Amino acid sequence: MTADGWTVARTLVHDPVVVDLLRRYFTDVASSFYGRPATDAEVTAALAEDPSDDLVPPGGAFFVAHYQDIPAGCVGLRFGAAGFAELTRMFVTPEARGRGGSAVLLAVAERHAKLGEAHTMRLETRLDLVAARRLYTKHGYRPIPAYSTGPFAECWYAKDLR
């Protein structure tokens, strides 16, 4: 998909560009959680504790967004039971924020979920990720009861894709 300077392509999670983006993603969310810059050791531990290896076919997918040919964002998708897909690893680099990349990534993930016959997209996030929660509600996601547990799952959202 191409839109407003953005190009998004499905990419394998072990691609060096993905590895870098995921490290940047975990650094960003861990730093927000800790209220200080996350250390390399903390990021490495987070990557090991919450791997992205399942974001591959047939149960998942991973997409990388380039803004003006520079890797600038990513999003993952997991297919679950009963027509659900889960959005994960949604990230736009700080340098590319404010240019519409999140909306582009969200649209790509939703379209791919529909192609995989998902009727509902859901996600979990944290209370402190205010901009992310604002983005999701702006695009039709509504709060739902918790469907998962974990130390970083504080808010749950879903959107009907039909």
PDB file of C-alpha atoms in Angstrom:
ATOM      1  CA  MET A   1       0.000   0.000   0.000  1.00  0.00           C
ATOM      2  CA  THR A   2       1.151   3.535  -0.766  1.00  0.00           C
ATOM      3  CA  ALA A   3      -0.325   6.738   0.694  1.00  0.00           C
ATOM      4  CA  ASP A   4       0.947  10.279   1.275  1.00  0.00           C
ATOM      5  CA  GLY A   5       4.652   9.422   1.174  1.00  0.00           C
ATOM      6  CA  TRP A   6       4.109   6.122   3.012  1.00  0.00           C
ATOM      7  CA  THR A   7       4.769   2.691   1.569  1.00  0.00           C
ATOM      8  CA  VAL A   8       3.814  -0.395   3.570  1.00  0.00           C
ATOM      9  CA  ALA A   9       4.913  -3.938   2.816  1.00  0.00           C
ATOM     10  CA  ARG A  10       4.595  -7.276   4.527  1.00  0.00           C
ATOM     11  CA  THR A  11       7.997  -8.200   5.968  1.00  0.00           C
ATOM     12  CA  LEU A  12       9.416 -11.193   7.840  1.00  0.00           C
ATOM     13  CA  VAL A  13      10.047 -10.570  11.548  1.00  0.00           C
ATOM     14  CA  HIS A  14      13.697 -11.628  11.331  1.00  0.00           C
ATOM     15  CA  ASP A  15      14.501  -9.086   8.613  1.00  0.00           C
ATOM     16  CA  PRO A  16      17.176  -6.663   9.926  1.00  0.00           C
ATOM     17  CA  VAL A  17      14.851  -3.677   9.362  1.00  0.00           C
ATOM     18  CA  VAL A  18      12.161  -5.348  11.491  1.00  0.00           C
ATOM     19  CA  VAL A  19      14.656  -6.273  14.204  1.00  0.00           C
ATOM     20  CA  ASP A  20      15.710  -2.615  14.404  1.00  0.00           C
ATOM     21  CA  LEU A  21      12.130  -1.301  14.420  1.00  0.00           C
ATOM     22  CA  LEU A  22      11.065  -3.770  17.107  1.00  0.00           C
ATOM     23  CA  ARG A  23      14.007  -2.748  19.261  1.00  0.00           C
ATOM     24  CA  ARG A  24      13.011   0.899  18.808  1.00  0.00           C
ATOM     25  CA  TYR A  25       9.383   0.014  19.600  1.00  0.00           C
ATOM     26  CA  PHE A  26      10.319  -1.773  22.830  1.00  0.00           C
ATOM     27  CA  THR A  27      12.661   1.081  23.785  1.00  0.00           C
ATOM     28  CA  ASP A  28       9.852   3.582  23.249  1.00  0.00           C
ATOM     29  CA  VAL A  29       7.183   1.740  25.243  1.00  0.00           C
ATOM     30  CA  ALA A  30       9.566   0.674  28.020  1.00  0.00           C
ATOM     31  CA  SER A  31      10.861   4.230  28.408  1.00  0.00           C
ATOM     32  CA  SER A  32       7.292   5.482  28.651  1.00  0.00           C
ATOM     33  CA  PHE A  33       6.477   2.823  31.239  1.00  0.00           C
ATOM     34  CA  TYR A  34       9.563   3.517  33.374  1.00  0.00           C
ATOM     35  CA  GLY A  35       9.346   7.291  33.000  1.00  0.00           C
ATOM     36  CA  ARG A  36      13.025   7.314  31.975  1.00  0.00           C
ATOM     37  CA  PRO A  37      15.126   6.018  29.093  1.00  0.00           C
ATOM     38  CA  ALA A  38      15.085   2.227  29.075  1.00  0.00           C
ATOM     39  CA  THR A  39      18.478   0.554  29.247  1.00  0.00           C
ATOM     40  CA  ASP A  40      19.730  -1.773  26.525  1.00  0.00           C
ATOM     41  CA  ALA A  41      19.492  -4.656  29.016  1.00  0.00           C
ATOM     42  CA  GLU A  42      15.844  -3.849  29.778  1.00  0.00           C
ATOM     43  CA  VAL A  43      14.981  -3.717  26.080  1.00  0.00           C
ATOM     44  CA  THR A  44      16.815  -6.969  25.370  1.00  0.00           C
ATOM     45  CA  ALA A  45      14.952  -8.640  28.247  1.00  0.00           C
ATOM     46  CA  ALA A  46      11.596  -7.307  27.003  1.00  0.00           C
ATOM     47  CA  LEU A  47      12.275  -8.617  23.485  1.00  0.00           C
ATOM     48  CA  ALA A  48      13.111 -12.054  24.918  1.00  0.00           C
ATOM     49  CA  GLU A  49      10.077 -12.131  27.231  1.00  0.00           C
ATOM     50  CA  ASP A  50       7.635 -11.080  24.504  1.00  0.00           C
ATOM     51  CA  PRO A  51       8.951 -12.425  21.174  1.00  0.00           C
ATOM     52  CA  SER A  52       7.365 -11.604  17.840  1.00  0.00           C
ATOM     53  CA  ASP A  53       8.036 -14.995  16.246  1.00  0.00           C
ATOM     54  CA  ASP A  54       4.316 -15.749  15.906  1.00  0.00           C
ATOM     55  CA  LEU A  55       3.712 -12.767  13.608  1.00  0.00           C
ATOM     56  CA  VAL A  56       4.154 -14.954  10.540  1.00  0.00           C
ATOM     57  CA  PRO A  57       1.725 -16.856   8.312  1.00  0.00           C
ATOM     58  CA  PRO A  58      -0.575 -18.568   8.739  1.00  0.00           C
ATOM     59  CA  GLY A  59      -1.358 -17.250  12.225  1.00  0.00           C
ATOM     60  CA  GLY A  60       0.003 -13.764  11.850  1.00  0.00           C
ATOM     61  CA  ALA A  61       1.607 -11.085   9.731  1.00  0.00           C
ATOM     62  CA  PHE A  62       4.019  -8.203  10.123  1.00  0.00           C
ATOM     63  CA  PHE A  63       4.199  -4.994   8.115  1.00  0.00           C
ATOM     64  CA  VAL A  64       6.870  -2.318   7.808  1.00  0.00           C
ATOM     65  CA  ALA A  65       6.086   1.243   6.796  1.00  0.00           C
ATOM     66  CA  HIS A  66       8.592   3.430   4.998  1.00  0.00           C
ATOM     67  CA  TYR A  67       8.157   7.184   4.932  1.00  0.00           C
ATOM     68  CA  GLN A  68       9.949   8.697   1.957  1.00  0.00           C
ATOM     69  CA  ASP A  69      11.964   5.458   1.633  1.00  0.00           C
ATOM     70  CA  ILE A  70      13.091   5.435   5.292  1.00  0.00           C
ATOM     71  CA  PRO A  71      11.847   2.662   7.662  1.00  0.00           C
ATOM     72  CA  ALA A  72       9.496   4.589   9.919  1.00  0.00           C
ATOM     73  CA  GLY A  73       6.929   2.239  11.451  1.00  0.00           C
ATOM     74  CA  CYS A  74       5.508  -1.206  11.871  1.00  0.00           C
ATOM     75  CA  VAL A  75       2.479  -3.200  12.938  1.00  0.00           C
ATOM     76  CA  GLY A  76       1.833  -6.843  13.697  1.00  0.00           C
ATOM     77  CA  LEU A  77      -1.274  -8.947  13.417  1.00  0.00           C
ATOM     78  CA  ARG A  78      -2.266 -12.225  15.058  1.00  0.00           C
ATOM     79  CA  PHE A  79      -5.223 -14.314  13.987  1.00  0.00           C
ATOM     80  CA  GLY A  80      -7.178 -15.842  16.836  1.00  0.00           C
ATOM     81  CA  ALA A  81     -10.095 -18.175  17.205  1.00  0.00           C
ATOM     82  CA  ALA A  82     -13.675 -17.289  16.362  1.00  0.00           C
ATOM     83  CA  GLY A  83     -12.957 -14.594  13.777  1.00  0.00           C
ATOM     84  CA  PHE A  84     -10.754 -12.372  15.895  1.00  0.00           C
ATOM     85  CA  ALA A  85      -7.523 -10.689  14.882  1.00  0.00           C
ATOM     86  CA  GLU A  86      -5.258  -8.917  17.323  1.00  0.00           C
ATOM     87  CA  LEU A  87      -3.311  -5.760  16.539  1.00  0.00           C
ATOM     88  CA  THR A  88       0.154  -5.601  18.094  1.00  0.00           C
ATOM     89  CA  ARG A  89       3.531  -3.860  17.796  1.00  0.00           C
ATOM     90  CA  MET A  90       1.965  -0.681  16.351  1.00  0.00           C
ATOM     91  CA  PHE A  91       4.794   1.851  16.156  1.00  0.00           C
ATOM     92  CA  VAL A  92       5.823   4.951  14.260  1.00  0.00           C
ATOM     93  CA  THR A  93       9.297   6.330  14.863  1.00  0.00           C
ATOM     94  CA  PRO A  94       9.447   9.680  16.678  1.00  0.00           C
ATOM     95  CA  GLU A  95      10.935  11.322  13.572  1.00  0.00           C
ATOM     96  CA  ALA A  96       7.950  10.301  11.433  1.00  0.00           C
ATOM     97  CA  ARG A  97       5.119  10.975  13.874  1.00  0.00           C
ATOM     98  CA  GLY A  98       2.453  13.458  12.894  1.00  0.00           C
ATOM     99  CA  ARG A  99       2.565  12.465   9.220  1.00  0.00           C
ATOM    100  CA  GLY A 100      -0.340  10.010   9.138  1.00  0.00           C
ATOM    101  CA  GLY A 101       1.671   6.809   9.410  1.00  0.00           C
ATOM    102  CA  SER A 102      -0.372   5.338  12.248  1.00  0.00           C
ATOM    103  CA  ALA A 103      -3.585   5.648  10.264  1.00  0.00           C
ATOM    104  CA  VAL A 104      -1.908   4.055   7.232  1.00  0.00           C
ATOM    105  CA  LEU A 105      -0.602   1.126   9.321  1.00  0.00           C
ATOM    106  CA  LEU A 106      -3.973   0.663  10.993  1.00  0.00           C
ATOM    107  CA  ALA A 107      -5.728   0.553   7.613  1.00  0.00           C
ATOM    108  CA  VAL A 108      -3.265  -2.035   6.295  1.00  0.00           C
ATOM    109  CA  ALA A 109      -3.713  -4.230   9.379  1.00  0.00           C
ATOM    110  CA  GLU A 110      -7.508  -3.989   9.208  1.00  0.00           C
ATOM    111  CA  ARG A 111      -7.571  -4.816   5.506  1.00  0.00           C
ATOM    112  CA  HIS A 112      -5.308  -7.821   6.059  1.00  0.00           C
ATOM    113  CA  ALA A 113      -7.445  -8.990   8.991  1.00  0.00           C
ATOM    114  CA  LYS A 114     -10.542  -8.869   6.777  1.00  0.00           C
ATOM    115  CA  LEU A 115      -8.737 -10.873   4.102  1.00  0.00           C
ATOM    116  CA  GLY A 116      -8.031 -13.444   6.808  1.00  0.00           C
ATOM    117  CA  GLU A 117     -11.766 -13.565   7.519  1.00  0.00           C
ATOM    118  CA  ALA A 118     -11.553 -11.809  10.868  1.00  0.00           C
ATOM    119  CA  HIS A 119     -14.713  -9.936  11.771  1.00  0.00           C
ATOM    120  CA  THR A 120     -13.292  -8.205  14.850  1.00  0.00           C
ATOM    121  CA  MET A 121      -9.950  -6.532  15.480  1.00  0.00           C
ATOM    122  CA  ARG A 122      -8.935  -6.213  19.092  1.00  0.00           C
ATOM    123  CA  LEU A 123      -5.916  -4.943  20.972  1.00  0.00           C
ATOM    124  CA  GLU A 124      -4.500  -4.334  24.402  1.00  0.00           C
ATOM    125  CA  THR A 125      -2.554  -1.286  25.481  1.00  0.00           C
ATOM    126  CA  ARG A 126      -1.549   0.687  28.548  1.00  0.00           C
ATOM    127  CA  LEU A 127      -3.154   3.665  30.232  1.00  0.00           C
ATOM    128  CA  ASP A 128      -0.041   5.834  29.819  1.00  0.00           C
ATOM    129  CA  LEU A 129      -0.066   5.411  26.009  1.00  0.00           C
ATOM    130  CA  VAL A 130      -2.555   8.248  25.612  1.00  0.00           C
ATOM    131  CA  ALA A 131      -1.770   9.054  21.969  1.00  0.00           C
ATOM    132  CA  ALA A 132      -2.256   5.404  20.990  1.00  0.00           C
ATOM    133  CA  ARG A 133      -5.588   5.184  22.814  1.00  0.00           C
ATOM    134  CA  ARG A 134      -6.707   8.420  21.134  1.00  0.00           C
ATOM    135  CA  LEU A 135      -5.749   7.015  17.720  1.00  0.00           C
ATOM    136  CA  TYR A 136      -7.721   3.818  18.285  1.00  0.00           C
ATOM    137  CA  THR A 137     -10.897   5.571  19.427  1.00  0.00           C
ATOM    138  CA  LYS A 138     -10.618   8.040  16.529  1.00  0.00           C
ATOM    139  CA  HIS A 139     -10.642   5.059  14.149  1.00  0.00           C
ATOM    140  CA  GLY A 140     -13.676   3.338  15.641  1.00  0.00           C
ATOM    141  CA  TYR A 141     -12.192   1.175  18.387  1.00  0.00           C
ATOM    142  CA  ARG A 142     -14.239   0.960  21.565  1.00  0.00           C
ATOM    143  CA  PRO A 143     -13.278  -0.190  25.075  1.00  0.00           C
ATOM    144  CA  ILE A 144     -14.096  -3.836  25.790  1.00  0.00           C
ATOM    145  CA  PRO A 145     -13.719  -6.123  28.815  1.00  0.00           C
ATOM    146  CA  ALA A 146     -10.271  -7.578  29.384  1.00  0.00           C
ATOM    147  CA  TYR A 147      -9.498 -10.584  27.199  1.00  0.00           C
ATOM    148  CA  SER A 148      -5.893 -11.057  28.330  1.00  0.00           C
ATOM    149  CA  THR A 149      -3.692 -10.658  31.357  1.00  0.00           C
ATOM    150  CA  GLY A 150      -0.216  -9.356  31.821  1.00  0.00           C
ATOM    151  CA  PRO A 151       1.701  -6.628  33.542  1.00  0.00           C
ATOM    152  CA  PHE A 152       1.299  -4.195  30.644  1.00  0.00           C
ATOM    153  CA  ALA A 153      -2.307  -4.921  29.628  1.00  0.00           C
ATOM    154  CA  GLU A 154      -4.435  -2.172  31.152  1.00  0.00           C
ATOM    155  CA  CYS A 155      -6.897  -1.214  28.398  1.00  0.00           C
ATOM    156  CA  TRP A 156      -8.602  -3.362  25.790  1.00  0.00           C
ATOM    157  CA  TYR A 157     -10.283  -2.189  22.592  1.00  0.00           C
ATOM    158  CA  ALA A 158     -12.099  -3.762  19.670  1.00  0.00           C
ATOM    159  CA  LYS A 159     -13.563  -2.775  16.324  1.00  0.00           C
ATOM    160  CA  ASP A 160     -16.104  -4.588  14.196  1.00  0.00           C
ATOM    161  CA  LEU A 161     -14.570  -5.029  10.745  1.00  0.00           C
ATOM    162  CA  ARG A 162     -17.747  -6.093   8.954  1.00  0.00           C
TER     163      ARG A 162
END
